[in-house]
Coordinates of C-alpha atoms in Angstrom, one line a residue:
M1 CA -12.1 40.1 8.3
S2 CA -9.5 42.9 8.3
S3 CA -6.0 42.4 9.6
D4 CA -6.8 44.7 12.5
T5 CA -9.4 42.3 13.8
T6 CA -7.4 39.0 13.3
S7 CA -7.4 37.3 16.7
S8 CA -4.4 35.1 16.3
D9 CA -1.7 33.8 14.0
T10 CA -3.6 30.6 13.5
T11 CA -6.6 32.3 11.9
S12 CA -7.5 30.8 8.5
T13 CA -6.4 33.0 5.6
T14 CA -8.9 34.6 3.4
P15 CA -8.9 33.0 -0.1
P16 CA -7.7 35.2 -2.9
S17 CA -10.4 36.8 -5.1
G18 CA -11.8 34.3 -7.5
A19 CA -10.5 31.3 -5.6
P20 CA -12.8 28.3 -5.5
H21 CA -15.0 27.8 -2.5
P22 CA -13.4 25.1 -0.2
G23 CA -16.7 23.4 0.4
T24 CA -16.9 21.1 -2.7
P25 CA -14.5 19.8 -5.4
D26 CA -16.1 22.0 -8.1
G27 CA -15.7 25.2 -6.1
T28 CA -19.4 25.6 -5.2
A29 CA -20.7 26.0 -1.7
A30 CA -22.0 22.8 -0.1
A31 CA -25.7 22.5 0.3
G32 CA -27.5 21.4 3.5
P33 CA -26.1 21.3 7.0
P34 CA -22.3 21.3 7.5
P35 CA -20.6 17.9 7.8
A36 CA -20.0 16.5 11.2
G37 CA -16.2 16.6 10.6
P38 CA -13.5 14.0 10.4
P39 CA -12.7 11.7 13.3
A40 CA -10.6 13.4 16.0
A41 CA -7.9 10.8 15.6
R42 CA -7.0 12.0 12.1
P43 CA -4.7 15.1 12.2
R44 CA -5.7 18.1 10.2
L45 CA -2.4 17.9 8.2
F46 CA -3.3 14.5 6.8
R47 CA -6.8 15.6 6.0
D48 CA -5.5 18.6 4.0
A49 CA -2.6 16.8 2.3
S50 CA -2.6 16.5 -1.4
L51 CA -0.2 15.2 -4.0
S52 CA -0.1 18.5 -5.8
A53 CA 0.9 20.4 -2.6
V54 CA 3.6 17.9 -1.7
L55 CA 4.9 18.1 -5.3
A56 CA 4.9 21.9 -5.1
G57 CA 7.1 21.7 -2.0
F58 CA 9.5 19.3 -3.8
V59 CA 9.8 21.5 -6.9
A60 CA 10.6 24.5 -4.7
V61 CA 13.4 22.5 -3.1
V62 CA 14.7 21.4 -6.5
V63 CA 14.8 25.0 -7.7
S64 CA 16.6 26.1 -4.5
Y65 CA 19.3 23.5 -4.7
S66 CA 19.8 23.5 -8.4
G67 CA 20.8 27.1 -8.6
P68 CA 21.4 29.2 -5.4
L69 CA 23.4 26.4 -3.7
V70 CA 26.1 26.7 -6.3
I71 CA 26.7 30.3 -5.1
V72 CA 27.1 29.0 -1.5
L73 CA 29.6 26.4 -2.7
A74 CA 31.5 29.1 -4.6
A75 CA 31.6 31.3 -1.5
A76 CA 32.9 28.4 0.6
N77 CA 35.6 27.9 -2.0
A78 CA 36.5 31.6 -2.0
G79 CA 36.7 31.5 1.8
H80 CA 39.0 28.5 1.7
L81 CA 36.6 26.4 3.8
D82 CA 37.5 22.7 4.3
R83 CA 35.0 19.9 3.4
A84 CA 33.7 19.6 7.0
Q85 CA 33.0 23.3 7.3
T86 CA 31.3 23.4 3.9
S87 CA 29.2 20.4 4.8
S88 CA 28.2 22.0 8.1
W89 CA 27.2 25.2 6.2
V90 CA 24.9 23.2 3.9
W91 CA 23.5 21.4 7.0
A92 CA 22.8 24.6 8.8
I93 CA 21.0 26.5 6.0
S94 CA 19.0 23.3 5.1
I95 CA 18.0 22.5 8.7
G96 CA 17.2 26.2 9.4
S97 CA 15.0 26.5 6.3
G98 CA 13.3 23.1 7.0
I99 CA 12.4 23.8 10.6
T100 CA 11.1 27.3 9.8
C101 CA 9.1 26.1 6.8
I102 CA 7.3 23.4 8.8
A103 CA 6.8 25.3 12.0
L104 CA 5.6 28.6 10.4
S105 CA 3.4 26.8 7.9
L106 CA 1.7 24.7 10.6
R107 CA 1.4 27.8 12.9
T108 CA -0.2 30.1 10.4
R109 CA -1.9 27.6 8.0
M110 CA -0.2 29.5 5.1
P111 CA 2.4 28.1 2.7
V112 CA 5.4 29.9 4.4
I113 CA 8.5 29.1 2.4
T114 CA 11.9 30.0 3.8
A115 CA 15.3 29.6 2.3
F116 CA 18.9 30.7 2.7
S117 CA 19.8 34.2 1.5
T118 CA 21.0 34.0 -2.1
P119 CA 22.2 37.7 -2.4
G120 CA 23.9 37.1 1.0
A121 CA 25.8 34.1 -0.4
A122 CA 26.7 36.1 -3.5
L123 CA 28.1 38.8 -1.3
L124 CA 30.3 36.2 0.5
V125 CA 31.8 35.1 -2.8
T126 CA 33.8 38.4 -2.9
S127 CA 34.1 39.2 0.8
L128 CA 34.5 35.9 2.7
G129 CA 38.2 35.5 1.8
A130 CA 39.1 38.8 3.4
Y131 CA 38.3 37.6 6.9
S132 CA 38.9 34.6 9.1
Y133 CA 36.1 32.0 9.2
A134 CA 35.5 32.8 12.9
E135 CA 35.1 36.5 12.0
A136 CA 32.6 35.6 9.3
I137 CA 30.7 33.5 11.9
G138 CA 30.6 36.5 14.2
A139 CA 29.2 38.6 11.4
F140 CA 26.5 35.9 10.7
L141 CA 25.5 36.0 14.4
V142 CA 25.1 39.8 14.4
T143 CA 23.2 39.6 11.1
G144 CA 20.7 37.2 12.6
A145 CA 20.3 39.2 15.8
V146 CA 19.6 42.5 14.0
I147 CA 17.1 40.9 11.6
T148 CA 15.3 39.3 14.7
L149 CA 15.1 42.7 16.3
V150 CA 13.8 44.4 13.2
G151 CA 11.2 41.7 12.8
L152 CA 10.0 41.5 16.3
T153 CA 9.6 45.2 16.8
G154 CA 7.3 45.4 13.7
V155 CA 9.3 48.1 12.0
F156 CA 9.6 46.0 8.8
G157 CA 5.9 45.2 8.7
R158 CA 4.9 48.9 9.1
L159 CA 7.1 49.8 6.1
M160 CA 5.7 47.0 3.9
R161 CA 2.1 48.0 4.7
Q162 CA 2.6 51.3 3.0
V163 CA 3.3 49.7 -0.4
P164 CA 0.2 49.8 -2.7
T165 CA -1.3 46.4 -3.7
A166 CA -0.7 47.0 -7.4
V167 CA 2.9 47.7 -6.8
V168 CA 3.3 44.5 -4.8
S169 CA 1.6 42.5 -7.6
A170 CA 3.8 44.1 -10.2
M171 CA 6.9 43.3 -8.3
L172 CA 5.8 39.7 -8.0
A173 CA 5.3 39.5 -11.8
G174 CA 8.7 41.1 -12.4
I175 CA 10.4 38.5 -10.2
L176 CA 8.7 35.7 -12.0
F177 CA 9.0 37.1 -15.5
S178 CA 12.4 35.6 -16.3
F179 CA 11.3 32.2 -15.0
G180 CA 8.3 32.3 -17.4
T181 CA 10.5 33.1 -20.4
G182 CA 13.0 30.5 -19.2
V183 CA 10.6 27.8 -20.4
F184 CA 11.0 29.1 -24.0
T185 CA 14.6 30.1 -24.0
S186 CA 15.4 26.5 -22.8
L187 CA 13.8 25.3 -26.1
K188 CA 16.9 26.6 -27.9
T189 CA 19.5 24.5 -26.0
A190 CA 17.4 21.5 -25.0
P191 CA 14.3 21.4 -27.3
W192 CA 13.3 17.8 -26.4
I193 CA 13.5 18.4 -22.7
A194 CA 11.8 21.8 -22.5
G195 CA 9.3 20.8 -25.2
A196 CA 8.4 17.7 -23.3
V197 CA 7.8 19.7 -20.1
L198 CA 5.7 22.3 -21.9
V199 CA 3.5 19.8 -23.8
A200 CA 3.0 17.6 -20.8
Y201 CA 2.0 20.6 -18.7
L202 CA -0.5 21.8 -21.2
L203 CA -2.1 18.3 -21.6
G204 CA -2.2 17.9 -17.9
K205 CA -3.7 21.3 -17.4
R206 CA -6.4 20.4 -19.8
W207 CA -7.5 17.1 -18.3
I208 CA -6.0 16.7 -14.8
A209 CA -5.0 20.3 -13.8
R210 CA -3.9 19.4 -10.2
Y211 CA -1.2 17.1 -11.5
A212 CA -0.1 19.1 -14.5
V213 CA 3.3 20.0 -12.9
L214 CA 3.8 16.4 -11.8
L215 CA 3.3 15.3 -15.4
A216 CA 5.7 18.0 -16.6
L217 CA 8.4 17.0 -14.2
A218 CA 8.0 13.3 -15.1
A219 CA 8.1 14.1 -18.8
G220 CA 11.2 16.2 -18.4
V221 CA 13.1 13.6 -16.4
L222 CA 12.2 10.9 -18.9
S223 CA 13.3 13.1 -21.8
S224 CA 16.5 14.0 -20.0
A225 CA 17.3 10.3 -19.5
V226 CA 16.5 9.4 -23.1
T227 CA 18.7 12.2 -24.4
A228 CA 21.5 11.2 -22.0
R229 CA 21.4 14.6 -20.2
L230 CA 21.1 13.2 -16.6
D231 CA 24.5 13.3 -14.9
I232 CA 24.0 11.9 -11.4
H233 CA 26.8 10.0 -9.7
I234 CA 26.5 9.3 -6.0
D235 CA 29.5 7.3 -4.7
H236 CA 28.5 7.1 -1.1
V237 CA 25.8 8.3 1.3
E238 CA 26.7 9.7 4.7
L239 CA 25.1 11.8 7.4
A240 CA 26.2 15.4 7.7
K241 CA 28.2 16.4 10.8
P242 CA 27.6 20.0 12.0
V243 CA 30.8 21.8 13.1
F244 CA 30.6 24.4 15.8
T245 CA 32.8 27.5 15.3
T246 CA 33.4 30.0 18.1
P247 CA 32.5 33.4 16.7
A248 CA 35.0 36.2 16.7
F249 CA 34.1 39.9 16.2
S250 CA 35.9 42.6 14.3
A251 CA 34.9 46.0 13.0
G252 CA 36.0 45.0 9.5
S253 CA 33.8 41.9 9.3
L254 CA 30.8 43.7 10.8
I255 CA 31.1 46.5 8.2
G256 CA 32.2 44.3 5.3
I257 CA 29.8 41.3 5.9
A258 CA 27.1 42.0 8.5
V259 CA 25.8 45.4 7.3
P260 CA 25.4 44.5 3.6
M261 CA 24.1 41.1 4.6
I262 CA 21.4 42.7 6.7
L263 CA 20.3 45.1 4.0
A264 CA 20.4 42.4 1.2
T265 CA 18.4 39.9 3.2
L266 CA 15.7 42.3 4.3
A267 CA 15.4 44.2 1.0
S268 CA 16.1 41.5 -1.5
Q269 CA 14.6 38.5 0.2
N270 CA 12.2 39.2 3.1
A271 CA 10.4 42.1 1.3
P272 CA 9.6 40.1 -1.8
G273 CA 8.8 37.1 0.4
M274 CA 6.1 39.0 2.3
A275 CA 4.9 40.5 -1.0
V276 CA 4.4 37.0 -2.5
L277 CA 2.2 35.9 0.4
S278 CA 0.2 39.2 0.3
A279 CA -0.3 39.0 -3.5
S280 CA -1.6 35.5 -3.1
G281 CA -4.4 36.7 -0.7
Y282 CA -2.8 35.9 2.6
R283 CA -2.2 38.2 5.6
P284 CA 1.3 37.3 6.8
K285 CA 2.3 38.3 10.3
D286 CA 5.5 40.1 9.8
R287 CA 6.7 40.0 13.4
L288 CA 6.2 36.2 13.6
L289 CA 7.8 35.4 10.2
I290 CA 10.7 37.8 10.1
G291 CA 11.4 37.4 13.8
S292 CA 11.3 33.6 13.5
T293 CA 13.7 33.4 10.5
G294 CA 16.0 35.8 12.3
L295 CA 16.1 33.6 15.4
A296 CA 16.8 30.6 13.3
S297 CA 19.7 32.5 11.6
T298 CA 21.1 33.5 15.0
A299 CA 20.9 30.0 16.5
L300 CA 22.5 28.3 13.5
A301 CA 25.2 31.0 12.7
P302 CA 27.9 29.2 14.7
F303 CA 27.4 26.2 12.4
G304 CA 27.8 28.2 9.2
S305 CA 24.3 29.6 8.4
H306 CA 24.8 33.0 6.9
A307 CA 21.0 33.9 6.8
I308 CA 17.6 32.3 6.8
N309 CA 14.8 34.4 5.3
L310 CA 11.5 34.3 3.5
A311 CA 11.7 33.0 0.0
A312 CA 10.1 34.7 -3.0
I313 CA 10.5 32.7 -6.2
T314 CA 10.1 29.3 -4.6
A315 CA 7.3 30.6 -2.4
A316 CA 5.4 31.5 -5.5
I317 CA 5.5 27.9 -6.6
C318 CA 3.7 26.9 -3.3
T319 CA 1.3 29.8 -3.0
G320 CA -0.3 29.5 -6.4
P321 CA -3.3 27.4 -7.6
E322 CA -1.0 24.7 -8.9
S323 CA -0.3 23.8 -5.3
H324 CA -4.0 23.4 -4.5
R325 CA -7.2 25.1 -5.6
D326 CA -8.1 25.8 -2.0
P327 CA -5.8 28.5 -0.6
N328 CA -6.5 27.2 3.0
R329 CA -4.8 23.8 2.1
R330 CA -1.7 25.2 0.4
Y331 CA 0.1 25.3 3.7
V332 CA 0.8 21.6 3.1
A333 CA 3.3 22.7 0.4
G334 CA 5.2 24.6 3.1
V335 CA 5.4 21.5 5.3
S336 CA 6.4 19.4 2.3
C337 CA 9.2 21.9 1.4
G338 CA 10.4 21.8 5.0
F339 CA 10.5 18.0 5.0
F340 CA 12.7 17.9 1.9
Y341 CA 15.0 20.6 3.3
L342 CA 15.5 18.5 6.4
L343 CA 16.1 15.4 4.3
I344 CA 18.8 17.1 2.3
G345 CA 20.3 18.7 5.4
A346 CA 20.6 15.4 7.2
F347 CA 22.7 14.0 4.4
G348 CA 24.7 17.2 3.7
S349 CA 26.4 17.4 0.4
T350 CA 25.4 13.8 -0.7
L351 CA 21.9 14.6 -1.9
V352 CA 23.1 17.9 -3.4
V353 CA 24.9 15.9 -6.0
L354 CA 21.5 14.6 -7.1
F355 CA 20.1 18.0 -7.8
A356 CA 23.3 19.2 -9.4
G357 CA 23.0 16.4 -11.9
L358 CA 19.7 17.6 -13.3
P359 CA 20.0 19.5 -16.6
K360 CA 19.6 23.3 -16.1
E361 CA 17.0 23.4 -18.9
L362 CA 14.9 20.8 -17.0
V363 CA 15.0 22.9 -13.8
A364 CA 14.2 26.1 -15.7
A365 CA 11.3 24.6 -17.6
V366 CA 9.7 22.9 -14.6
A367 CA 10.1 26.0 -12.5
G368 CA 8.6 28.1 -15.3
V369 CA 5.5 26.1 -15.8
A370 CA 5.0 25.8 -12.0
L371 CA 5.0 29.6 -11.8
F372 CA 2.6 30.3 -14.7
G373 CA -0.3 30.7 -12.3
A374 CA 1.5 33.0 -9.9
L375 CA 2.8 35.1 -12.8
A376 CA -0.7 35.4 -14.2
G377 CA -2.0 36.5 -10.8
G378 CA 0.7 39.1 -10.4
L379 CA 0.0 40.6 -13.8
T380 CA -3.8 40.7 -13.1
G381 CA -3.3 42.4 -9.8
A382 CA -0.9 44.9 -11.3
V383 CA -3.4 46.2 -14.0
K384 CA -6.6 45.8 -12.0
E385 CA -6.9 49.5 -11.0
E386 CA -6.4 52.0 -13.8
K387 CA -5.0 54.7 -11.5
D388 CA -2.2 52.4 -10.4
R389 CA -1.2 51.0 -13.7
E390 CA 1.7 53.3 -14.5
A391 CA 3.3 52.9 -11.1
A392 CA 2.8 49.1 -11.5
L393 CA 4.4 49.1 -14.9
I394 CA 7.5 51.0 -13.6
T395 CA 7.7 48.4 -10.8
F396 CA 7.4 45.5 -13.2
L397 CA 10.1 46.8 -15.6
A398 CA 12.5 47.7 -12.8
T399 CA 12.1 44.3 -11.1
A400 CA 12.2 42.3 -14.4
S401 CA 15.4 44.2 -15.5
G402 CA 17.5 42.4 -12.9
V403 CA 19.5 45.5 -12.1
T404 CA 21.6 45.5 -8.9
I405 CA 22.4 48.8 -7.3
A406 CA 24.6 49.1 -4.2
G407 CA 24.6 45.3 -3.9
I408 CA 20.8 45.2 -3.6
G409 CA 18.7 43.3 -6.1
S410 CA 16.1 44.5 -8.5
A411 CA 13.0 43.4 -6.5
F412 CA 13.8 46.0 -3.8
W413 CA 14.4 48.7 -6.4
G414 CA 11.2 47.8 -8.1
L415 CA 9.4 48.6 -4.9
V416 CA 11.3 51.8 -4.4
F417 CA 10.6 53.1 -7.9
G418 CA 7.0 51.9 -7.9
V419 CA 6.2 53.5 -4.6
A420 CA 7.8 56.8 -5.7
A421 CA 5.9 56.7 -9.0
H422 CA 2.6 56.0 -7.1
F423 CA 3.3 58.9 -4.8
V424 CA 4.0 61.3 -7.6
L425 CA 1.1 60.2 -9.8
T426 CA -1.6 59.9 -7.1
R427 CA -0.7 61.8 -4.0
L428 CA 0.8 64.9 -5.6
R429 CA -1.9 64.9 -8.3
G430 CA -4.5 64.9 -5.6
R431 CA -2.8 67.8 -3.8
G432 CA -2.5 69.7 -7.1
A433 CA -6.2 69.3 -7.8
A434 CA -7.2 70.4 -4.4
A435 CA -5.0 73.5 -4.7
A436 CA -6.6 74.4 -8.0

């Protein structure tokens, strides 16, 4: 079924090419008449739930809070926020991410993973201190409103649909490349931890593929404990208390915070996020996804949320085969991710300490093996069509380089260079041949 004939947002997604048939455990179509179906009293979510999908959502949250949150805390420190304001900021971005993950995954039956804007937080490290906190809140509010407008009008989706499939796949591979190599670079500084993760993953993949990442995580945590690398100290547990701040508006904060935040969130976060879903064989509804995350950003801005958007790296953990062999059951990973977001948000900075105490090599190694399948899929899609390979290669190299230009990350520039190369190598070549 083409995207033009899709009747609603709840239509089941088309499994990616080569995905196992959902009818039987071994991937073959079921023989005989279709089953009568489960009892009506059993919700579909519980029928579709699997340990591998729940684990994928958990790993995605671990990756989110073990790295990007440090940037948020650095920005809060740069802006001289007190403990209550910082806790409210963590609460807002966690609750916003959790609600959108759960609602959009259930609505679309796709593993829709959202997160707080990492490049947006990085921008605030250098700019938040130049304005009052109320002015920053005003800029956050405008950012959410503009992203909502861009999403609901369909402008963003129309632009994304012009990008060739090979370029999208190559961008995905470029985003994930450093995570794949991170498994092996971690062997230098923590050989026992990274080695345990890799060996456990390979053994699990050989005999119990669905739980390979679970075995890798368990082996990594055990190895971290044995080598005394776990540094977790939770003195007390308390619920987060959101703090409402009345927004103030100034030309300086709108130009210095809102404008670059809008560009960074749309280009460096939402564009790759849509691409990850598309590369995994889904047909994401741009108006629903971008519009909903924009609305969440707007609603939670007075409590400190700078921007909620589609995730890319953590999304790849949940959209790949390690989440579930059946693409139509991977949405459970999105619901799981949202649940853990809400759990962390409810306790504010208390549970953040838990993730901060994990060795960085453990997080890097587990994230890397969890993304092997998505990385392989991206590379396969990038080189599938010979005519698109050079453009895909340029996209991959630009994205994997990690270059930042004008404050916008490499994923966006990979798309730009890849689309430009595709136009020159295919469209102009075709016009030249026709003229000859």
